[in-house]
Amino acid sequence: MADWVPQQALLDHPATGWYISHGGHNSTLETIMTSIPTILWPIDADQPMNAIHLAENLDIAYELIEVRHGAGAGKIYRTGRTPVGTVDAVKAEFRDVLERAFGEDGARKRKKLAEVRRTLEGAWAEDGPARREVEEFLDAV
């Protein structure tokens, strides 16, 4: 077993179907740009917000809830659900997420992910809106 593996090599490997990630900024962009859907296990910093955005707003990932701890283990106001946090609850959630990920719901999320990737690529294309905004900013400074 390797102590460290370059994440991009792992994401580019044909055997990688889904990726479990904390959902940090770099991992999020790398999974989108390789079209590998994600099962998110956020911990802190930007990760919880990224997880909500990917799982709820974009609907291209799954967020694990039962693994939450500390301040994040309380009631989730957007769903009204409070994580139980037991080993059995975590196992049940993993089983449920994996069944959905490798079923029709996962296929639907994978299609949406491809759309998000195309949008992101287009934003940075020669005439894309993100590129134009950065160029305008650089011209102004």
PDB file of C-alpha atoms in Angstrom:
ATOM      1  CA  MET A   1       0.000   0.000   0.000  1.00  0.00           C
ATOM      2  CA  ALA A   2       1.364   3.421  -0.950  1.00  0.00           C
ATOM      3  CA  ASP A   3       1.802   6.145   1.664  1.00  0.00           C
ATOM      4  CA  TRP A   4       0.686   8.787  -0.838  1.00  0.00           C
ATOM      5  CA  VAL A   5      -0.909   8.728  -4.272  1.00  0.00           C
ATOM      6  CA  PRO A   6      -1.237  11.755  -6.556  1.00  0.00           C
ATOM      7  CA  GLN A   7      -4.944  12.574  -6.506  1.00  0.00           C
ATOM      8  CA  GLN A   8      -5.064  13.444 -10.202  1.00  0.00           C
ATOM      9  CA  ALA A   9      -3.637  10.024 -11.124  1.00  0.00           C
ATOM     10  CA  LEU A  10      -6.302   8.359  -8.999  1.00  0.00           C
ATOM     11  CA  LEU A  11      -9.098  10.426 -10.549  1.00  0.00           C
ATOM     12  CA  ASP A  12      -7.793   9.755 -14.070  1.00  0.00           C
ATOM     13  CA  HIS A  13      -7.692   5.979 -13.523  1.00  0.00           C
ATOM     14  CA  PRO A  14     -10.429   4.128 -15.467  1.00  0.00           C
ATOM     15  CA  ALA A  15     -11.356   2.065 -12.386  1.00  0.00           C
ATOM     16  CA  THR A  16     -12.378   5.160 -10.418  1.00  0.00           C
ATOM     17  CA  GLY A  17     -16.163   5.344 -10.515  1.00  0.00           C
ATOM     18  CA  TRP A  18     -16.928   7.451  -7.439  1.00  0.00           C
ATOM     19  CA  TYR A  19     -14.601   9.357  -5.142  1.00  0.00           C
ATOM     20  CA  ILE A  20     -14.908   9.862  -1.380  1.00  0.00           C
ATOM     21  CA  SER A  21     -13.569  13.290  -0.473  1.00  0.00           C
ATOM     22  CA  HIS A  22     -13.683  15.871   2.292  1.00  0.00           C
ATOM     23  CA  GLY A  23     -14.852  18.305  -0.392  1.00  0.00           C
ATOM     24  CA  GLY A  24     -12.163  20.964  -0.195  1.00  0.00           C
ATOM     25  CA  HIS A  25     -11.829  23.490  -3.008  1.00  0.00           C
ATOM     26  CA  ASN A  26      -9.060  21.732  -4.952  1.00  0.00           C
ATOM     27  CA  SER A  27     -10.625  18.279  -4.665  1.00  0.00           C
ATOM     28  CA  THR A  28     -13.960  19.709  -5.755  1.00  0.00           C
ATOM     29  CA  LEU A  29     -12.516  21.273  -8.902  1.00  0.00           C
ATOM     30  CA  GLU A  30     -10.442  18.183  -9.702  1.00  0.00           C
ATOM     31  CA  THR A  31     -13.430  15.849  -9.429  1.00  0.00           C
ATOM     32  CA  ILE A  32     -15.584  18.130 -11.577  1.00  0.00           C
ATOM     33  CA  MET A  33     -12.899  18.487 -14.243  1.00  0.00           C
ATOM     34  CA  THR A  34     -12.392  14.699 -14.412  1.00  0.00           C
ATOM     35  CA  SER A  35     -16.170  14.051 -14.307  1.00  0.00           C
ATOM     36  CA  ILE A  36     -15.799  11.779 -11.278  1.00  0.00           C
ATOM     37  CA  PRO A  37     -18.832  12.138  -9.004  1.00  0.00           C
ATOM     38  CA  THR A  38     -18.169  12.491  -5.301  1.00  0.00           C
ATOM     39  CA  ILE A  39     -19.372  11.147  -1.993  1.00  0.00           C
ATOM     40  CA  LEU A  40     -18.577  13.969   0.403  1.00  0.00           C
ATOM     41  CA  TRP A  41     -17.382  13.631   4.002  1.00  0.00           C
ATOM     42  CA  PRO A  42     -16.873  17.296   4.970  1.00  0.00           C
ATOM     43  CA  ILE A  43     -14.992  18.198   8.134  1.00  0.00           C
ATOM     44  CA  ASP A  44     -14.439  21.958   8.402  1.00  0.00           C
ATOM     45  CA  ALA A  45     -13.370  25.181   6.647  1.00  0.00           C
ATOM     46  CA  ASP A  46     -14.907  25.405   3.143  1.00  0.00           C
ATOM     47  CA  GLN A  47     -15.807  21.712   3.031  1.00  0.00           C
ATOM     48  CA  PRO A  48     -19.354  21.817   4.525  1.00  0.00           C
ATOM     49  CA  MET A  49     -20.402  24.671   2.225  1.00  0.00           C
ATOM     50  CA  ASN A  50     -18.887  22.934  -0.803  1.00  0.00           C
ATOM     51  CA  ALA A  51     -20.715  19.729   0.158  1.00  0.00           C
ATOM     52  CA  ILE A  52     -24.055  21.526   0.407  1.00  0.00           C
ATOM     53  CA  HIS A  53     -23.487  23.254  -2.918  1.00  0.00           C
ATOM     54  CA  LEU A  54     -22.481  20.063  -4.755  1.00  0.00           C
ATOM     55  CA  ALA A  55     -25.089  17.780  -3.171  1.00  0.00           C
ATOM     56  CA  GLU A  56     -28.066  20.119  -2.800  1.00  0.00           C
ATOM     57  CA  ASN A  57     -27.703  22.975  -5.291  1.00  0.00           C
ATOM     58  CA  LEU A  58     -25.895  21.299  -8.192  1.00  0.00           C
ATOM     59  CA  ASP A  59     -27.165  17.784  -7.353  1.00  0.00           C
ATOM     60  CA  ILE A  60     -23.952  16.122  -8.558  1.00  0.00           C
ATOM     61  CA  ALA A  61     -22.744  14.483  -5.326  1.00  0.00           C
ATOM     62  CA  TYR A  62     -23.861  12.840  -2.097  1.00  0.00           C
ATOM     63  CA  GLU A  63     -23.099  14.304   1.321  1.00  0.00           C
ATOM     64  CA  LEU A  64     -22.570  11.949   4.252  1.00  0.00           C
ATOM     65  CA  ILE A  65     -24.483  13.200   7.293  1.00  0.00           C
ATOM     66  CA  GLU A  66     -24.095  10.449   9.907  1.00  0.00           C
ATOM     67  CA  VAL A  67     -20.315  10.946  10.110  1.00  0.00           C
ATOM     68  CA  ARG A  68     -20.677  14.506  11.394  1.00  0.00           C
ATOM     69  CA  HIS A  69     -19.174  15.391  14.748  1.00  0.00           C
ATOM     70  CA  GLY A  70     -18.618  18.461  16.919  1.00  0.00           C
ATOM     71  CA  ALA A  71     -20.641  21.557  16.002  1.00  0.00           C
ATOM     72  CA  GLY A  72     -21.746  19.923  12.739  1.00  0.00           C
ATOM     73  CA  ALA A  73     -23.481  17.057  14.543  1.00  0.00           C
ATOM     74  CA  GLY A  74     -26.549  19.098  15.476  1.00  0.00           C
ATOM     75  CA  LYS A  75     -29.848  19.499  13.688  1.00  0.00           C
ATOM     76  CA  ILE A  76     -29.567  20.162   9.956  1.00  0.00           C
ATOM     77  CA  TYR A  77     -32.032  22.972   9.435  1.00  0.00           C
ATOM     78  CA  ARG A  78     -32.382  22.580   5.671  1.00  0.00           C
ATOM     79  CA  THR A  79     -33.682  19.024   6.168  1.00  0.00           C
ATOM     80  CA  GLY A  80     -34.868  19.010   9.782  1.00  0.00           C
ATOM     81  CA  ARG A  81     -32.775  15.879  10.322  1.00  0.00           C
ATOM     82  CA  THR A  82     -30.392  15.335  13.246  1.00  0.00           C
ATOM     83  CA  PRO A  83     -27.607  12.793  12.690  1.00  0.00           C
ATOM     84  CA  VAL A  84     -27.763   9.779  15.007  1.00  0.00           C
ATOM     85  CA  GLY A  85     -24.021   9.196  14.634  1.00  0.00           C
ATOM     86  CA  THR A  86     -23.906   5.555  15.732  1.00  0.00           C
ATOM     87  CA  VAL A  87     -21.853   2.932  13.925  1.00  0.00           C
ATOM     88  CA  ASP A  88     -25.075   1.306  12.706  1.00  0.00           C
ATOM     89  CA  ALA A  89     -26.398   4.646  11.407  1.00  0.00           C
ATOM     90  CA  VAL A  90     -23.128   5.322   9.559  1.00  0.00           C
ATOM     91  CA  LYS A  91     -23.177   1.835   8.000  1.00  0.00           C
ATOM     92  CA  ALA A  92     -26.809   2.234   6.933  1.00  0.00           C
ATOM     93  CA  GLU A  93     -26.102   5.626   5.376  1.00  0.00           C
ATOM     94  CA  PHE A  94     -23.085   4.278   3.470  1.00  0.00           C
ATOM     95  CA  ARG A  95     -25.148   1.366   2.138  1.00  0.00           C
ATOM     96  CA  ASP A  96     -27.932   3.730   1.067  1.00  0.00           C
ATOM     97  CA  VAL A  97     -25.552   6.168  -0.631  1.00  0.00           C
ATOM     98  CA  LEU A  98     -23.697   3.397  -2.466  1.00  0.00           C
ATOM     99  CA  GLU A  99     -26.952   1.825  -3.675  1.00  0.00           C
ATOM    100  CA  ARG A 100     -28.117   5.196  -5.007  1.00  0.00           C
ATOM    101  CA  ALA A 101     -24.686   6.061  -6.449  1.00  0.00           C
ATOM    102  CA  PHE A 102     -24.539   2.850  -8.490  1.00  0.00           C
ATOM    103  CA  GLY A 103     -28.193   3.039  -9.529  1.00  0.00           C
ATOM    104  CA  GLU A 104     -30.364   5.369 -11.591  1.00  0.00           C
ATOM    105  CA  ASP A 105     -29.858   8.323  -9.238  1.00  0.00           C
ATOM    106  CA  GLY A 106     -26.092   8.028  -9.581  1.00  0.00           C
ATOM    107  CA  ALA A 107     -26.379   7.881 -13.371  1.00  0.00           C
ATOM    108  CA  ARG A 108     -28.502  11.040 -13.293  1.00  0.00           C
ATOM    109  CA  LYS A 109     -25.945  12.815 -11.092  1.00  0.00           C
ATOM    110  CA  ARG A 110     -23.157  11.732 -13.453  1.00  0.00           C
ATOM    111  CA  LYS A 111     -25.003  13.324 -16.420  1.00  0.00           C
ATOM    112  CA  LYS A 112     -25.493  16.556 -14.485  1.00  0.00           C
ATOM    113  CA  LEU A 113     -21.811  16.507 -13.529  1.00  0.00           C
ATOM    114  CA  ALA A 114     -20.859  16.366 -17.220  1.00  0.00           C
ATOM    115  CA  GLU A 115     -23.026  19.466 -17.792  1.00  0.00           C
ATOM    116  CA  VAL A 116     -21.354  21.285 -14.889  1.00  0.00           C
ATOM    117  CA  ARG A 117     -17.935  20.368 -16.289  1.00  0.00           C
ATOM    118  CA  ARG A 118     -18.828  21.766 -19.721  1.00  0.00           C
ATOM    119  CA  THR A 119     -20.102  24.976 -18.119  1.00  0.00           C
ATOM    120  CA  LEU A 120     -16.917  25.369 -16.074  1.00  0.00           C
ATOM    121  CA  GLU A 121     -14.733  24.705 -19.102  1.00  0.00           C
ATOM    122  CA  GLY A 122     -16.716  27.240 -21.115  1.00  0.00           C
ATOM    123  CA  ALA A 123     -16.328  29.870 -18.411  1.00  0.00           C
ATOM    124  CA  TRP A 124     -12.551  29.819 -18.869  1.00  0.00           C
ATOM    125  CA  ALA A 125     -12.539  29.463 -22.665  1.00  0.00           C
ATOM    126  CA  GLU A 126     -11.045  32.286 -24.733  1.00  0.00           C
ATOM    127  CA  ASP A 127     -14.350  34.179 -24.826  1.00  0.00           C
ATOM    128  CA  GLY A 128     -15.780  32.771 -21.575  1.00  0.00           C
ATOM    129  CA  PRO A 129     -17.322  34.987 -18.890  1.00  0.00           C
ATOM    130  CA  ALA A 130     -14.804  34.098 -16.162  1.00  0.00           C
ATOM    131  CA  ARG A 131     -11.864  34.863 -18.421  1.00  0.00           C
ATOM    132  CA  ARG A 132     -13.415  38.177 -19.530  1.00  0.00           C
ATOM    133  CA  GLU A 133     -13.999  39.253 -15.923  1.00  0.00           C
ATOM    134  CA  VAL A 134     -10.419  38.453 -14.898  1.00  0.00           C
ATOM    135  CA  GLU A 135      -9.042  40.275 -17.938  1.00  0.00           C
ATOM    136  CA  GLU A 136     -11.207  43.324 -17.161  1.00  0.00           C
ATOM    137  CA  PHE A 137     -10.000  43.264 -13.565  1.00  0.00           C
ATOM    138  CA  LEU A 138      -6.350  43.031 -14.612  1.00  0.00           C
ATOM    139  CA  ASP A 139      -6.835  45.892 -17.068  1.00  0.00           C
ATOM    140  CA  ALA A 140      -8.261  48.011 -14.244  1.00  0.00           C
ATOM    141  CA  VAL A 141      -5.376  47.507 -11.793  1.00  0.00           C
TER     142      VAL A 141
END
